[in-house]
Short mmCIF file of C-alpha atoms and ligand atoms in Angstrom, two decimals:
data_model
loop_
_atom_site.label_atom_id
_atom_site.label_comp_id
_atom_site.label_asym_id
_atom_site.label_seq_id
_atom_site.Cartn_x
_atom_site.Cartn_y
_atom_site.Cartn_z
CA MET D 1 123.74 40.98 147.82
CA SER D 2 121.88 38.68 150.23
CA HIS D 3 123.74 37.03 153.08
CA ALA D 4 122.92 33.62 151.61
CA ASP D 5 125.03 34.49 148.53
CA ILE D 6 128.15 35.22 150.57
CA ILE D 7 130.46 32.28 151.06
CA LEU D 8 133.45 34.07 152.63
CA SER D 9 133.41 37.28 154.63
CA LEU D 10 136.42 39.16 155.86
CA ARG D 11 135.94 41.69 158.64
CA ASP D 12 138.91 43.93 159.45
CA VAL D 13 141.25 40.96 158.91
CA GLN D 14 144.80 41.66 160.07
CA ARG D 15 148.06 39.77 160.24
CA ARG D 16 150.95 41.08 162.29
CA TYR D 17 154.46 39.65 162.34
CA SER D 18 156.97 40.43 165.05
CA GLN D 19 160.37 41.31 163.71
CA PRO D 20 162.98 38.71 164.72
CA VAL D 21 165.33 40.19 167.32
CA ASP D 22 168.86 38.87 167.73
CA LEU D 23 170.68 38.53 171.07
CA ILE D 24 172.59 41.83 170.77
CA GLU D 25 169.42 43.79 170.01
CA ARG D 26 167.62 42.04 172.89
CA LEU D 27 170.46 42.99 175.29
CA GLY D 28 170.37 46.57 173.98
CA ARG D 29 166.63 46.76 174.63
CA MET D 30 167.08 45.40 178.17
CA LEU D 31 169.80 47.97 178.93
CA LYS D 32 167.65 50.81 177.57
CA GLY D 33 164.66 49.69 179.62
CA GLY D 34 162.89 47.50 177.14
CA GLY D 35 160.21 48.49 174.66
CA PRO D 36 158.24 46.05 172.55
CA PRO D 37 159.93 44.44 169.53
CA ARG D 38 159.02 46.12 166.25
CA SER D 39 156.26 44.45 164.30
CA VAL D 40 155.01 44.49 160.74
CA LEU D 41 151.36 44.71 159.83
CA ALA D 42 151.44 42.58 156.65
CA VAL D 43 147.64 42.72 156.32
CA ALA D 44 146.36 45.89 157.89
CA GLY D 45 142.58 45.44 157.99
CA VAL D 46 140.74 43.96 155.01
CA ASP D 47 136.94 43.89 154.66
CA LEU D 48 135.55 41.86 151.80
CA ASP D 49 132.53 39.72 150.95
CA VAL D 50 133.05 36.92 148.43
CA ARG D 51 129.87 35.71 146.71
CA ALA D 52 129.34 32.03 146.04
CA GLY D 53 130.32 31.22 142.45
CA GLU D 54 132.23 34.42 141.70
CA VAL D 55 135.87 34.94 140.89
CA ILE D 56 137.60 37.65 142.90
CA GLY D 57 140.99 38.73 141.63
CA LEU D 58 143.40 40.13 144.22
CA VAL D 59 146.20 42.16 142.66
CA GLY D 60 149.21 43.97 144.03
CA GLU D 61 152.98 44.12 144.00
CA SER D 62 155.12 41.52 145.70
CA GLY D 63 155.09 42.19 149.47
CA CYS D 64 151.67 43.90 149.56
CA GLY D 65 150.18 41.17 151.79
CA LYS D 66 148.05 39.35 149.21
CA SER D 67 149.59 35.89 149.75
CA THR D 68 149.35 36.31 153.52
CA LEU D 69 145.66 37.12 153.09
CA GLY D 70 145.19 34.02 150.91
CA ARG D 71 146.82 31.83 153.55
CA MET D 72 144.56 33.24 156.24
CA LEU D 73 141.50 32.47 154.10
CA THR D 74 142.48 28.80 153.91
CA GLY D 75 143.33 28.61 157.62
CA ILE D 76 147.04 27.92 156.94
CA LEU D 77 147.81 31.14 158.86
CA PRO D 78 145.78 32.44 161.81
CA THR D 79 144.55 36.02 161.79
CA SER D 80 146.09 38.43 164.31
CA ALA D 81 142.83 40.40 164.56
CA GLY D 82 139.51 40.63 162.78
CA GLU D 83 137.34 37.76 161.65
CA ILE D 84 136.91 35.44 158.66
CA GLN D 85 133.49 33.87 158.21
CA TYR D 86 132.73 30.81 156.09
CA LYS D 87 129.07 30.47 155.14
CA GLY D 88 128.19 33.02 157.82
CA LYS D 89 130.10 31.41 160.70
CA PRO D 90 133.37 32.71 162.21
CA VAL D 91 136.03 30.14 161.29
CA HIS D 92 137.96 30.53 164.56
CA LYS D 93 134.90 29.23 166.43
CA LEU D 94 134.25 26.23 164.17
CA SER D 95 134.72 22.73 165.53
CA GLY D 96 133.77 19.17 164.66
CA ALA D 97 131.86 18.66 161.40
CA ALA D 98 131.62 22.40 160.71
CA ARG D 99 135.41 22.79 161.04
CA ARG D 100 135.95 19.87 158.69
CA GLU D 101 133.49 21.34 156.17
CA TYR D 102 135.50 24.60 156.16
CA GLU D 103 138.89 22.89 155.94
CA LEU D 104 137.81 20.77 152.98
CA GLY D 105 135.67 23.53 151.50
CA VAL D 106 138.46 26.09 151.06
CA GLN D 107 141.48 24.70 149.22
CA MET D 108 144.63 26.37 147.94
CA ILE D 109 146.66 26.02 144.75
CA PHE D 110 150.21 27.24 145.13
CA GLN D 111 152.48 29.16 142.80
CA ASP D 112 155.27 26.67 142.37
CA PRO D 113 154.18 23.36 140.85
CA PHE D 114 157.78 22.15 141.30
CA SER D 115 157.88 22.38 145.07
CA SER D 116 154.24 22.00 146.08
CA LEU D 117 154.08 18.30 145.12
CA ASN D 118 155.82 15.61 147.16
CA PRO D 119 158.51 14.25 144.80
CA ARG D 120 158.40 10.79 146.43
CA MET D 121 154.67 10.27 145.94
CA ARG D 122 152.97 8.91 142.83
CA VAL D 123 150.30 11.08 141.25
CA LEU D 124 147.72 8.46 142.26
CA ASP D 125 148.53 9.11 145.93
CA ILE D 126 149.09 12.88 145.62
CA ILE D 127 145.55 13.28 144.29
CA GLY D 128 143.85 10.28 145.92
CA GLU D 129 145.14 10.03 149.49
CA GLY D 130 143.39 13.17 150.81
CA PRO D 131 139.87 12.14 149.78
CA VAL D 132 140.43 8.60 151.16
CA VAL D 133 141.72 9.93 154.51
CA HIS D 134 138.76 12.33 154.78
CA GLY D 135 136.25 9.63 153.88
CA LEU D 136 135.11 11.23 150.61
CA VAL D 137 135.94 8.06 148.69
CA LYS D 138 136.62 4.42 149.66
CA ARG D 139 140.15 3.09 149.21
CA SER D 140 138.78 0.58 146.71
CA GLY D 141 137.40 3.44 144.62
CA LYS D 142 140.53 5.62 144.78
CA GLU D 143 142.02 4.65 141.42
CA ALA D 144 138.81 5.27 139.47
CA TYR D 145 138.28 8.57 141.36
CA VAL D 146 141.79 9.79 140.53
CA ALA D 147 141.49 8.66 136.89
CA GLU D 148 138.31 10.71 136.48
CA LEU D 149 139.88 13.80 138.05
CA MET D 150 142.99 13.47 135.89
CA GLN D 151 140.76 13.45 132.82
CA LYS D 152 138.89 16.53 134.05
CA VAL D 153 142.14 18.51 134.34
CA GLY D 154 143.50 17.30 130.99
CA LEU D 155 145.95 14.63 132.17
CA ASP D 156 146.14 11.09 130.82
CA PRO D 157 145.02 8.72 133.64
CA ALA D 158 147.54 6.19 132.32
CA TYR D 159 150.22 8.40 133.97
CA ARG D 160 148.78 7.95 137.46
CA PHE D 161 151.70 5.79 138.63
CA ARG D 162 154.29 8.39 137.63
CA TYR D 163 156.12 10.79 139.93
CA PRO D 164 155.98 14.63 139.71
CA HIS D 165 159.43 14.95 138.09
CA GLN D 166 158.14 12.98 135.10
CA PHE D 167 155.73 15.81 134.19
CA SER D 168 156.18 19.28 132.65
CA GLY D 169 155.51 22.48 134.65
CA GLY D 170 152.01 22.91 133.18
CA GLN D 171 151.17 19.25 133.86
CA ARG D 172 152.38 19.56 137.45
CA GLN D 173 150.11 22.54 137.99
CA ARG D 174 147.24 20.42 136.62
CA ILE D 175 148.14 17.78 139.22
CA GLY D 176 147.93 20.51 141.88
CA VAL D 177 144.50 21.51 140.55
CA ALA D 178 143.30 17.87 140.62
CA ARG D 179 144.62 17.48 144.19
CA ALA D 180 142.57 20.52 145.28
CA LEU D 181 139.45 19.39 143.38
CA ALA D 182 139.69 15.90 144.91
CA LEU D 183 138.60 17.33 148.27
CA GLN D 184 135.40 18.67 146.66
CA PRO D 185 135.92 22.31 147.70
CA ALA D 186 133.51 25.19 147.28
CA VAL D 187 136.31 27.80 147.19
CA ILE D 188 139.78 27.58 145.68
CA VAL D 189 142.40 30.17 146.59
CA CYS D 190 144.87 30.34 143.69
CA ASP D 191 148.10 32.01 144.80
CA GLU D 192 150.05 33.12 141.70
CA ALA D 193 148.85 29.81 140.26
CA VAL D 194 150.14 30.49 136.73
CA ALA D 195 153.08 32.80 137.49
CA ALA D 196 155.74 30.07 137.22
CA LEU D 197 154.50 28.86 133.82
CA ASP D 198 155.43 29.90 130.27
CA VAL D 199 153.02 32.43 128.77
CA SER D 200 151.44 29.91 126.34
CA ILE D 201 150.95 27.38 129.14
CA GLN D 202 149.53 30.14 131.40
CA ALA D 203 146.67 30.64 128.93
CA GLN D 204 145.91 26.90 128.87
CA VAL D 205 145.83 26.65 132.67
CA LEU D 206 143.68 29.80 132.94
CA ASN D 207 141.22 28.26 130.46
CA LEU D 208 141.20 25.12 132.61
CA PHE D 209 140.28 27.23 135.67
CA ILE D 210 137.42 28.86 133.72
CA GLN D 211 136.12 25.47 132.52
CA LEU D 212 136.32 23.86 135.99
CA ARG D 213 134.55 26.80 137.60
CA ARG D 214 131.49 26.13 135.42
CA GLU D 215 131.61 22.38 135.85
CA PHE D 216 132.09 22.31 139.64
CA ASP D 217 130.32 25.56 140.54
CA LEU D 218 133.48 26.89 142.16
CA THR D 219 134.34 30.20 143.79
CA TYR D 220 137.88 31.41 143.13
CA PHE D 221 140.02 33.83 145.07
CA PHE D 222 142.62 34.49 142.40
CA ILE D 223 145.80 36.15 143.69
CA SER D 224 148.32 37.59 141.22
CA HIS D 225 150.79 40.42 140.78
CA ASN D 226 149.63 40.58 137.15
CA LEU D 227 146.45 42.57 136.52
CA GLY D 228 146.35 41.23 132.94
CA VAL D 229 146.19 37.61 134.11
CA VAL D 230 143.51 38.42 136.67
CA SER D 231 141.37 40.31 134.16
CA HIS D 232 140.88 37.15 132.07
CA ILE D 233 139.20 35.24 134.85
CA SER D 234 137.78 37.64 137.46
CA ASP D 235 134.26 39.02 137.95
CA ARG D 236 135.57 41.57 140.45
CA VAL D 237 139.06 42.84 141.14
CA ALA D 238 140.49 44.04 144.45
CA ILE D 239 143.69 46.07 144.32
CA MET D 240 145.89 45.75 147.38
CA TYR D 241 148.62 48.14 148.49
CA LEU D 242 150.72 47.83 151.63
CA GLY D 243 148.33 45.50 153.44
CA ARG D 244 145.06 47.19 152.50
CA VAL D 245 142.52 46.99 149.67
CA VAL D 246 142.66 50.40 147.95
CA GLU D 247 140.16 49.77 145.13
CA LEU D 248 137.48 47.15 144.48
CA ALA D 249 135.04 46.98 141.59
CA ASP D 250 133.84 44.67 138.85
CA THR D 251 136.51 43.96 136.24
CA ASP D 252 134.99 46.18 133.52
CA THR D 253 134.83 49.16 135.90
CA ILE D 254 138.44 48.66 136.99
CA PHE D 255 139.59 48.84 133.37
CA SER D 256 137.24 51.57 132.15
CA ARG D 257 136.92 53.81 135.22
CA ALA D 258 139.72 53.02 137.67
CA HIS D 259 139.72 55.73 140.31
CA HIS D 260 142.76 55.06 142.48
CA PRO D 261 146.05 56.33 140.98
CA TYR D 262 147.74 53.04 141.94
CA THR D 263 145.19 51.03 139.94
CA GLN D 264 145.64 53.42 137.02
CA ALA D 265 149.39 52.94 137.20
CA LEU D 266 148.99 49.14 137.20
CA ILE D 267 146.78 49.36 134.12
CA LYS D 268 149.30 51.57 132.34
CA GLU D 269 151.99 49.00 133.02
CA LEU D 270 150.14 46.34 131.04
CA PRO D 271 151.65 45.69 127.62
CA VAL D 272 149.43 46.77 124.73
CA LEU D 273 148.25 43.57 123.01
CA ARG D 274 148.89 44.86 119.49
CA THR D 275 152.49 45.99 119.99
CA GLY D 276 153.52 44.09 123.12
CA GLN D 277 154.90 47.40 124.43
CA ARG D 278 153.94 49.42 127.47
CA GLN D 279 151.98 52.59 126.83
CA PHE D 280 153.36 54.60 129.72
CA ASP D 281 156.08 54.69 132.35
CA PRO D 282 156.06 51.93 134.95
CA ILE D 283 155.11 52.91 138.51
CA LYS D 284 157.71 55.20 140.06
CA GLY D 285 159.55 54.13 143.18
CA GLU D 286 159.30 50.98 145.22
CA LEU D 287 156.73 49.58 147.60
CA PRO D 288 157.56 51.20 150.99
CA SER D 289 158.50 48.93 153.87
CA PRO D 290 155.50 47.85 155.96
CA ILE D 291 157.81 48.15 159.01
CA ASP D 292 157.79 51.90 158.58
CA PRO D 293 154.81 52.77 156.36
CA PRO D 294 154.35 56.34 155.06
CA SER D 295 152.06 58.67 156.97
CA GLY D 296 148.64 59.50 155.56
CA CYS D 297 147.92 57.76 152.28
CA PRO D 298 150.44 54.90 151.98
CA PHE D 299 150.71 55.54 148.21
CA HIS D 300 151.56 59.25 148.59
CA PRO D 301 155.37 58.98 148.04
CA ARG D 302 154.70 57.49 144.58
CA CYS D 303 151.47 59.24 143.62
CA PRO D 304 151.48 61.79 140.76
CA HIS D 305 148.37 63.46 142.23
CA VAL D 306 149.60 63.83 145.80
CA MET D 307 148.15 66.78 147.77
CA ASP D 308 149.09 68.13 151.21
CA ARG D 309 146.12 66.34 152.74
CA CYS D 310 147.37 62.98 151.44
CA LYS D 311 150.52 63.20 153.58
CA VAL D 312 148.62 63.40 156.87
CA GLU D 313 145.21 61.78 156.39
CA ARG D 314 144.77 58.15 155.35
CA PRO D 315 141.84 57.90 152.93
CA LEU D 316 139.19 55.36 153.89
CA LEU D 317 137.81 52.82 151.45
CA LYS D 318 134.44 54.24 150.39
CA ASP D 319 131.84 53.61 147.72
CA ILE D 320 132.13 56.05 144.82
CA ASN D 321 129.73 54.26 142.46
CA VAL D 322 127.40 56.30 140.29
CA GLY D 323 125.50 53.56 138.49
CA GLY D 324 124.43 51.30 141.34
CA ARG D 325 127.32 48.83 141.18
CA GLN D 326 129.68 48.86 144.11
CA HIS D 327 132.94 50.69 143.36
CA LEU D 328 135.18 51.17 146.39
CA SER D 329 138.24 53.40 146.39
CA ALA D 330 140.56 54.71 149.10
CA CYS D 331 141.71 58.04 147.66
CA HIS D 332 141.06 61.70 148.47
CA LEU D 333 140.53 62.57 144.80
CA PRO D 334 136.90 63.28 143.90
CA PRO D 335 135.06 60.53 141.98
CA GLY D 336 135.25 60.73 138.20
CA PRO D 337 137.98 60.54 135.57
CA LEU D 338 141.31 62.26 136.13
CA GLN D 339 142.22 65.30 134.08
CA ALA D 340 143.92 64.36 130.80
CA ASN D 341 146.77 66.80 131.51
CA SER D 342 147.53 65.35 134.92
CA PRO D 343 151.11 64.12 135.41
CA SER D 344 150.20 60.43 135.25
CA PHE D 345 148.68 60.86 131.81
CA GLN D 346 151.83 62.26 130.19
CA GLU D 347 152.75 59.78 127.49
CA THR D 348 156.45 58.92 127.28
CA SER D 349 158.26 59.19 123.99
FE1 LIG L 1 147.30 59.85 145.61
FE2 LIG L 1 146.30 61.33 147.59
FE3 LIG L 1 144.78 59.54 146.35
FE4 LIG L 1 146.74 58.73 147.96
S1 LIG L 1 144.92 59.90 148.54
S2 LIG L 1 146.27 57.91 145.97
S3 LIG L 1 148.31 60.30 147.53
S4 LIG L 1 145.68 61.39 145.45
#
């Protein structure tokens, strides 16, 4: 991968939140001689290169830090440590025209099409005001610009004077897509962008994303808790667990040769297309609290392959590829398929 191909780079990106402390706890700390307030490392150090034009899927359970990471990519949230680069330049050092290029160039589509649109604004203004304010289009050309975008996302331009409540959920998400496209971005971060929609509408909106990617030469960072949704659209998939990427590979490799037991468990949770039923047990246990993460491998309390070493030594993300394509995994198990008689492969009756 040449540096020219990389549009976004993440280097040890972290986000820490301090736990809110109430008055009684603060007084208690003062009496005991202080001590820093407890903090949560929501994103605990992510390294990732996103190539121009590719779709990266980021998958993990609710609370794993994936939405926080998405917000840091778009600049909505600052990083606590580490660095994000856009087209090779650290975003925290950008100013002037370069800052503006980044802010317009990386847009976000949110999960909830019901709350992410201003209910008091007409669709014409929701989609068209941003590009006018940023000088991408003249005010006199706004209506024609919005009409063209509405057509591109499958909405009738005749509805441009309507308000968000006059549209269905799927149509509202299309408005959100048009609003993002209107700023002529290079990268769109989609945060659970189809999760709030009915399954049949989800497929339509996913197809729209695929079509727009070709037409506008877009790069997507597609965040979802649902590996099945991500597999339809992604070139590569990153699996996130408790603030860290634990496996990263192209989509085919993830489905045919997943190495990390957490990825394997996510795959086993997917319903089988033919029967609509799950093949195996869902993942045991719950995501541990990031306030007090487990020692060693953070997945060890739930892992069917746990060894003594896993409880004390955190596995680093390393390349385990055999065929030349990058395949990163953070697990102490040796590369290669798991044994068929291992606990996680016991089929349930
Ligand atoms: Fe399981 Fe150990 Fe691998 Fe963690 S390092 S996923 S506990 S086998």
